[in-house]
């Protein structure tokens, strides 16, 4: 089997997944979701890609600063606009204040999300962290759309097999009837072989 990320022949981190296709339908009453279970698929991620992803997650300071740079620039531009138009034009002063607030909130959010992901991986053992990083690699490389349907994936592993259908519904954002069908399909020995 080939790595879904780089295409190298490997069996390092195999994943068996159940596809869930979601169609978002908009009508006068709002947005509704229609879901259907797809097929079981087998994919694999190589150790090299998993190690690269784990390294990026654990050493994400540069990436976080790079992602927050536009927000820092918005803060500087907001300060400059606010200072320049403080006693002149009220509209530009408000624009400067809005840029300042958006820059601060955006930079805080970016830094927090980077730290949250790093803190999620830091306490894990190296093998567990590599497995989780391989799963993240799979999610990045796997198809996310089928025509107009969104595709999500439920991993078929010991953790998933131990969960109840309500847990599946919450964790994978499934509709109740689809969670029940997914629970039945992943526990059906003929389907998962």
PDB file of C-alpha atoms in Angstrom:
ATOM      1  CA  UNK A   1       0.000   0.000   0.000  1.00  0.00           C
ATOM      2  CA  UNK A   2       1.248   3.518  -0.718  1.00  0.00           C
ATOM      3  CA  UNK A   3       1.427   6.454   1.671  1.00  0.00           C
ATOM      4  CA  UNK A   4      -1.525   8.771   1.052  1.00  0.00           C
ATOM      5  CA  UNK A   5       0.702  11.802   1.683  1.00  0.00           C
ATOM      6  CA  UNK A   6       3.904  11.123  -0.310  1.00  0.00           C
ATOM      7  CA  UNK A   7       3.109   7.973  -2.302  1.00  0.00           C
ATOM      8  CA  UNK A   8       5.957   5.846  -0.886  1.00  0.00           C
ATOM      9  CA  UNK A   9       5.308   2.123  -0.521  1.00  0.00           C
ATOM     10  CA  UNK A  10       4.725   1.468   3.172  1.00  0.00           C
ATOM     11  CA  UNK A  11       2.679  -0.310   5.808  1.00  0.00           C
ATOM     12  CA  UNK A  12       3.833   1.810   8.764  1.00  0.00           C
ATOM     13  CA  UNK A  13       0.526   3.355   9.852  1.00  0.00           C
ATOM     14  CA  UNK A  14      -2.444   1.649   8.188  1.00  0.00           C
ATOM     15  CA  UNK A  15      -5.893   3.157   8.660  1.00  0.00           C
ATOM     16  CA  UNK A  16      -9.227   1.527   7.947  1.00  0.00           C
ATOM     17  CA  UNK A  17     -11.892   4.207   7.765  1.00  0.00           C
ATOM     18  CA  UNK A  18     -15.597   4.519   7.138  1.00  0.00           C
ATOM     19  CA  UNK A  19     -16.542   7.437   4.918  1.00  0.00           C
ATOM     20  CA  UNK A  20     -19.414   9.720   5.858  1.00  0.00           C
ATOM     21  CA  UNK A  21     -20.786  11.995   3.149  1.00  0.00           C
ATOM     22  CA  UNK A  22     -22.653  15.123   4.194  1.00  0.00           C
ATOM     23  CA  UNK A  23     -24.767  17.335   1.955  1.00  0.00           C
ATOM     24  CA  UNK A  24     -25.697  20.766   3.329  1.00  0.00           C
ATOM     25  CA  UNK A  25     -29.160  21.780   2.118  1.00  0.00           C
ATOM     26  CA  UNK A  26     -30.263  25.380   2.463  1.00  0.00           C
ATOM     27  CA  UNK A  27     -33.922  26.309   2.360  1.00  0.00           C
ATOM     28  CA  UNK A  28     -36.199  28.993   3.801  1.00  0.00           C
ATOM     29  CA  UNK A  29     -36.085  27.529   7.301  1.00  0.00           C
ATOM     30  CA  UNK A  30     -32.279  27.458   7.444  1.00  0.00           C
ATOM     31  CA  UNK A  31     -29.612  24.901   6.772  1.00  0.00           C
ATOM     32  CA  UNK A  32     -30.127  21.167   7.138  1.00  0.00           C
ATOM     33  CA  UNK A  33     -27.760  18.268   6.745  1.00  0.00           C
ATOM     34  CA  UNK A  34     -28.318  15.058   4.853  1.00  0.00           C
ATOM     35  CA  UNK A  35     -25.804  12.321   5.620  1.00  0.00           C
ATOM     36  CA  UNK A  36     -25.036   8.924   4.180  1.00  0.00           C
ATOM     37  CA  UNK A  37     -22.431   6.327   5.020  1.00  0.00           C
ATOM     38  CA  UNK A  38     -19.905   5.569   2.328  1.00  0.00           C
ATOM     39  CA  UNK A  39     -17.593   2.620   1.919  1.00  0.00           C
ATOM     40  CA  UNK A  40     -14.843   1.232   4.088  1.00  0.00           C
ATOM     41  CA  UNK A  41     -11.441   2.325   2.766  1.00  0.00           C
ATOM     42  CA  UNK A  42      -7.891   1.303   3.612  1.00  0.00           C
ATOM     43  CA  UNK A  43      -5.150   3.921   3.605  1.00  0.00           C
ATOM     44  CA  UNK A  44      -1.632   4.146   4.906  1.00  0.00           C
ATOM     45  CA  UNK A  45       0.803   6.837   6.077  1.00  0.00           C
ATOM     46  CA  UNK A  46       4.559   6.305   6.126  1.00  0.00           C
ATOM     47  CA  UNK A  47       6.679   6.855   9.230  1.00  0.00           C
ATOM     48  CA  UNK A  48       8.640   9.661   7.555  1.00  0.00           C
ATOM     49  CA  UNK A  49       5.490  11.730   6.919  1.00  0.00           C
ATOM     50  CA  UNK A  50       4.235  11.043  10.456  1.00  0.00           C
ATOM     51  CA  UNK A  51       7.562  12.143  11.976  1.00  0.00           C
ATOM     52  CA  UNK A  52       7.593  15.282   9.842  1.00  0.00           C
ATOM     53  CA  UNK A  53       4.043  16.158  10.937  1.00  0.00           C
ATOM     54  CA  UNK A  54       4.848  15.462  14.612  1.00  0.00           C
ATOM     55  CA  UNK A  55       7.921  17.678  14.386  1.00  0.00           C
ATOM     56  CA  UNK A  56       5.826  20.477  12.861  1.00  0.00           C
ATOM     57  CA  UNK A  57       3.236  20.140  15.630  1.00  0.00           C
ATOM     58  CA  UNK A  58       5.707  20.060  18.515  1.00  0.00           C
ATOM     59  CA  UNK A  59       7.942  22.801  17.085  1.00  0.00           C
ATOM     60  CA  UNK A  60       5.230  25.111  15.801  1.00  0.00           C
ATOM     61  CA  UNK A  61       6.478  28.461  17.091  1.00  0.00           C
ATOM     62  CA  UNK A  62       7.715  29.680  13.690  1.00  0.00           C
ATOM     63  CA  UNK A  63       4.547  28.488  11.945  1.00  0.00           C
ATOM     64  CA  UNK A  64       2.389  30.176  14.586  1.00  0.00           C
ATOM     65  CA  UNK A  65       4.263  33.471  14.202  1.00  0.00           C
ATOM     66  CA  UNK A  66       3.983  33.203  10.409  1.00  0.00           C
ATOM     67  CA  UNK A  67       0.222  32.564  10.645  1.00  0.00           C
ATOM     68  CA  UNK A  68      -0.215  35.474  13.088  1.00  0.00           C
ATOM     69  CA  UNK A  69       1.866  37.932  11.007  1.00  0.00           C
ATOM     70  CA  UNK A  70      -1.132  39.390   9.080  1.00  0.00           C
ATOM     71  CA  UNK A  71      -2.855  40.070  12.388  1.00  0.00           C
ATOM     72  CA  UNK A  72       0.257  41.793  13.760  1.00  0.00           C
ATOM     73  CA  UNK A  73       0.322  43.959  10.622  1.00  0.00           C
ATOM     74  CA  UNK A  74      -3.360  44.785  11.145  1.00  0.00           C
ATOM     75  CA  UNK A  75      -2.538  45.878  14.713  1.00  0.00           C
ATOM     76  CA  UNK A  76       0.214  48.197  13.470  1.00  0.00           C
ATOM     77  CA  UNK A  77      -1.985  49.628  10.705  1.00  0.00           C
ATOM     78  CA  UNK A  78      -4.830  50.076  13.199  1.00  0.00           C
ATOM     79  CA  UNK A  79      -2.582  51.965  15.609  1.00  0.00           C
ATOM     80  CA  UNK A  80      -1.272  54.162  12.781  1.00  0.00           C
ATOM     81  CA  UNK A  81      -4.752  54.951  11.406  1.00  0.00           C
ATOM     82  CA  UNK A  82      -6.168  55.639  14.846  1.00  0.00           C
ATOM     83  CA  UNK A  83      -3.287  57.928  15.799  1.00  0.00           C
ATOM     84  CA  UNK A  84      -3.315  59.821  12.501  1.00  0.00           C
ATOM     85  CA  UNK A  85      -7.080  60.375  12.414  1.00  0.00           C
ATOM     86  CA  UNK A  86      -7.620  60.794  16.159  1.00  0.00           C
ATOM     87  CA  UNK A  87      -8.736  64.419  15.902  1.00  0.00           C
ATOM     88  CA  UNK A  88      -9.704  64.501  12.214  1.00  0.00           C
ATOM     89  CA  UNK A  89     -12.081  62.057  10.537  1.00  0.00           C
ATOM     90  CA  UNK A  90     -14.219  59.849  12.763  1.00  0.00           C
ATOM     91  CA  UNK A  91     -14.808  57.150  10.126  1.00  0.00           C
ATOM     92  CA  UNK A  92     -11.100  56.461   9.637  1.00  0.00           C
ATOM     93  CA  UNK A  93     -10.538  56.557  13.381  1.00  0.00           C
ATOM     94  CA  UNK A  94     -13.213  53.860  13.747  1.00  0.00           C
ATOM     95  CA  UNK A  95     -11.598  51.865  10.937  1.00  0.00           C
ATOM     96  CA  UNK A  96      -8.274  52.041  12.764  1.00  0.00           C
ATOM     97  CA  UNK A  97      -9.849  50.917  16.033  1.00  0.00           C
ATOM     98  CA  UNK A  98     -11.632  48.055  14.250  1.00  0.00           C
ATOM     99  CA  UNK A  99      -8.354  46.953  12.644  1.00  0.00           C
ATOM    100  CA  UNK A 100      -6.678  47.090  16.038  1.00  0.00           C
ATOM    101  CA  UNK A 101      -9.375  44.972  17.711  1.00  0.00           C
ATOM    102  CA  UNK A 102      -9.496  42.442  14.856  1.00  0.00           C
ATOM    103  CA  UNK A 103      -5.708  42.168  14.830  1.00  0.00           C
ATOM    104  CA  UNK A 104      -5.541  41.543  18.571  1.00  0.00           C
ATOM    105  CA  UNK A 105      -8.341  38.965  18.532  1.00  0.00           C
ATOM    106  CA  UNK A 106      -6.969  37.202  15.461  1.00  0.00           C
ATOM    107  CA  UNK A 107      -3.430  36.972  16.823  1.00  0.00           C
ATOM    108  CA  UNK A 108      -4.659  35.660  20.183  1.00  0.00           C
ATOM    109  CA  UNK A 109      -6.799  33.033  18.442  1.00  0.00           C
ATOM    110  CA  UNK A 110      -3.929  31.927  16.189  1.00  0.00           C
ATOM    111  CA  UNK A 111      -1.473  31.585  19.063  1.00  0.00           C
ATOM    112  CA  UNK A 112      -4.010  29.731  21.212  1.00  0.00           C
ATOM    113  CA  UNK A 113      -4.856  27.210  18.481  1.00  0.00           C
ATOM    114  CA  UNK A 114      -1.157  26.474  17.878  1.00  0.00           C
ATOM    115  CA  UNK A 115      -0.535  25.999  21.596  1.00  0.00           C
ATOM    116  CA  UNK A 116      -3.650  23.857  21.983  1.00  0.00           C
ATOM    117  CA  UNK A 117      -2.492  21.446  19.283  1.00  0.00           C
ATOM    118  CA  UNK A 118       1.042  21.309  20.708  1.00  0.00           C
ATOM    119  CA  UNK A 119      -0.274  20.704  24.223  1.00  0.00           C
ATOM    120  CA  UNK A 120      -2.490  17.896  22.931  1.00  0.00           C
ATOM    121  CA  UNK A 121       0.535  16.012  21.563  1.00  0.00           C
ATOM    122  CA  UNK A 122       3.148  16.860  24.223  1.00  0.00           C
ATOM    123  CA  UNK A 123       1.992  14.482  27.012  1.00  0.00           C
ATOM    124  CA  UNK A 124       1.662  11.465  24.688  1.00  0.00           C
ATOM    125  CA  UNK A 125       4.349   8.807  24.405  1.00  0.00           C
ATOM    126  CA  UNK A 126       6.410   9.015  21.221  1.00  0.00           C
ATOM    127  CA  UNK A 127       4.602   6.049  19.612  1.00  0.00           C
ATOM    128  CA  UNK A 128       1.149   7.415  20.457  1.00  0.00           C
ATOM    129  CA  UNK A 129       2.143  10.873  19.238  1.00  0.00           C
ATOM    130  CA  UNK A 130       3.430   9.401  15.958  1.00  0.00           C
ATOM    131  CA  UNK A 131       0.176   7.492  15.474  1.00  0.00           C
ATOM    132  CA  UNK A 132      -1.866  10.663  16.101  1.00  0.00           C
ATOM    133  CA  UNK A 133       0.420  12.632  13.753  1.00  0.00           C
ATOM    134  CA  UNK A 134      -0.072   9.942  11.087  1.00  0.00           C
ATOM    135  CA  UNK A 135      -3.847  10.331  11.533  1.00  0.00           C
ATOM    136  CA  UNK A 136      -3.469  14.109  11.097  1.00  0.00           C
ATOM    137  CA  UNK A 137      -1.449  13.456   7.898  1.00  0.00           C
ATOM    138  CA  UNK A 138      -4.194  11.180   6.632  1.00  0.00           C
ATOM    139  CA  UNK A 139      -6.866  13.801   7.335  1.00  0.00           C
ATOM    140  CA  UNK A 140      -4.834  16.456   5.488  1.00  0.00           C
ATOM    141  CA  UNK A 141      -4.278  14.284   2.411  1.00  0.00           C
ATOM    142  CA  UNK A 142      -7.609  12.432   2.209  1.00  0.00           C
ATOM    143  CA  UNK A 143     -10.293  13.729  -0.162  1.00  0.00           C
ATOM    144  CA  UNK A 144     -12.632  16.179   1.538  1.00  0.00           C
ATOM    145  CA  UNK A 145     -15.240  16.498  -1.207  1.00  0.00           C
ATOM    146  CA  UNK A 146     -17.183  14.133  -3.426  1.00  0.00           C
ATOM    147  CA  UNK A 147     -18.909  16.352  -5.965  1.00  0.00           C
ATOM    148  CA  UNK A 148     -20.871  18.689  -3.641  1.00  0.00           C
ATOM    149  CA  UNK A 149     -20.820  16.385  -0.605  1.00  0.00           C
ATOM    150  CA  UNK A 150     -18.373  16.882   2.261  1.00  0.00           C
ATOM    151  CA  UNK A 151     -16.482  13.734   3.235  1.00  0.00           C
ATOM    152  CA  UNK A 152     -15.447  12.944   6.804  1.00  0.00           C
ATOM    153  CA  UNK A 153     -13.856   9.778   8.120  1.00  0.00           C
ATOM    154  CA  UNK A 154     -14.462   7.532  11.103  1.00  0.00           C
ATOM    155  CA  UNK A 155     -11.381   5.456  11.997  1.00  0.00           C
ATOM    156  CA  UNK A 156     -12.022   1.776  12.595  1.00  0.00           C
ATOM    157  CA  UNK A 157      -9.783   0.981  15.572  1.00  0.00           C
ATOM    158  CA  UNK A 158     -10.092  -0.323  19.126  1.00  0.00           C
ATOM    159  CA  UNK A 159     -11.139   3.083  20.486  1.00  0.00           C
ATOM    160  CA  UNK A 160     -13.924   3.444  17.935  1.00  0.00           C
ATOM    161  CA  UNK A 161     -15.122  -0.111  18.464  1.00  0.00           C
ATOM    162  CA  UNK A 162     -15.423   0.586  22.199  1.00  0.00           C
ATOM    163  CA  UNK A 163     -17.640   3.638  21.651  1.00  0.00           C
ATOM    164  CA  UNK A 164     -21.421   3.699  21.686  1.00  0.00           C
ATOM    165  CA  UNK A 165     -23.489   5.234  18.888  1.00  0.00           C
ATOM    166  CA  UNK A 166     -24.104   8.403  20.943  1.00  0.00           C
ATOM    167  CA  UNK A 167     -20.342   8.872  21.287  1.00  0.00           C
ATOM    168  CA  UNK A 168     -19.935   8.479  17.537  1.00  0.00           C
ATOM    169  CA  UNK A 169     -22.684  11.034  16.984  1.00  0.00           C
ATOM    170  CA  UNK A 170     -20.932  13.642  19.135  1.00  0.00           C
ATOM    171  CA  UNK A 171     -17.324  12.955  18.089  1.00  0.00           C
ATOM    172  CA  UNK A 172     -17.923  12.806  14.341  1.00  0.00           C
ATOM    173  CA  UNK A 173     -20.879  15.208  14.079  1.00  0.00           C
ATOM    174  CA  UNK A 174     -23.296  12.548  12.853  1.00  0.00           C
ATOM    175  CA  UNK A 175     -27.057  12.647  12.684  1.00  0.00           C
ATOM    176  CA  UNK A 176     -28.662  10.204  15.177  1.00  0.00           C
ATOM    177  CA  UNK A 177     -29.839   7.700  12.562  1.00  0.00           C
ATOM    178  CA  UNK A 178     -26.470   7.775  10.776  1.00  0.00           C
ATOM    179  CA  UNK A 179     -24.643   7.261  14.086  1.00  0.00           C
ATOM    180  CA  UNK A 180     -26.772   4.167  14.682  1.00  0.00           C
ATOM    181  CA  UNK A 181     -26.042   2.841  11.185  1.00  0.00           C
ATOM    182  CA  UNK A 182     -22.320   3.569  11.589  1.00  0.00           C
ATOM    183  CA  UNK A 183     -22.259   1.772  14.938  1.00  0.00           C
ATOM    184  CA  UNK A 184     -23.943  -1.263  13.384  1.00  0.00           C
ATOM    185  CA  UNK A 185     -21.637  -1.306  10.350  1.00  0.00           C
ATOM    186  CA  UNK A 186     -18.384  -1.029  12.277  1.00  0.00           C
ATOM    187  CA  UNK A 187     -19.466  -3.805  14.636  1.00  0.00           C
ATOM    188  CA  UNK A 188     -20.597  -6.116  11.843  1.00  0.00           C
ATOM    189  CA  UNK A 189     -17.746  -8.613  11.422  1.00  0.00           C
ATOM    190  CA  UNK A 190     -18.551  -9.260   7.762  1.00  0.00           C
ATOM    191  CA  UNK A 191     -18.376  -5.524   6.918  1.00  0.00           C
ATOM    192  CA  UNK A 192     -15.072  -4.752   8.636  1.00  0.00           C
ATOM    193  CA  UNK A 193     -13.046  -7.712   7.370  1.00  0.00           C
TER     194      UNK A 193
END
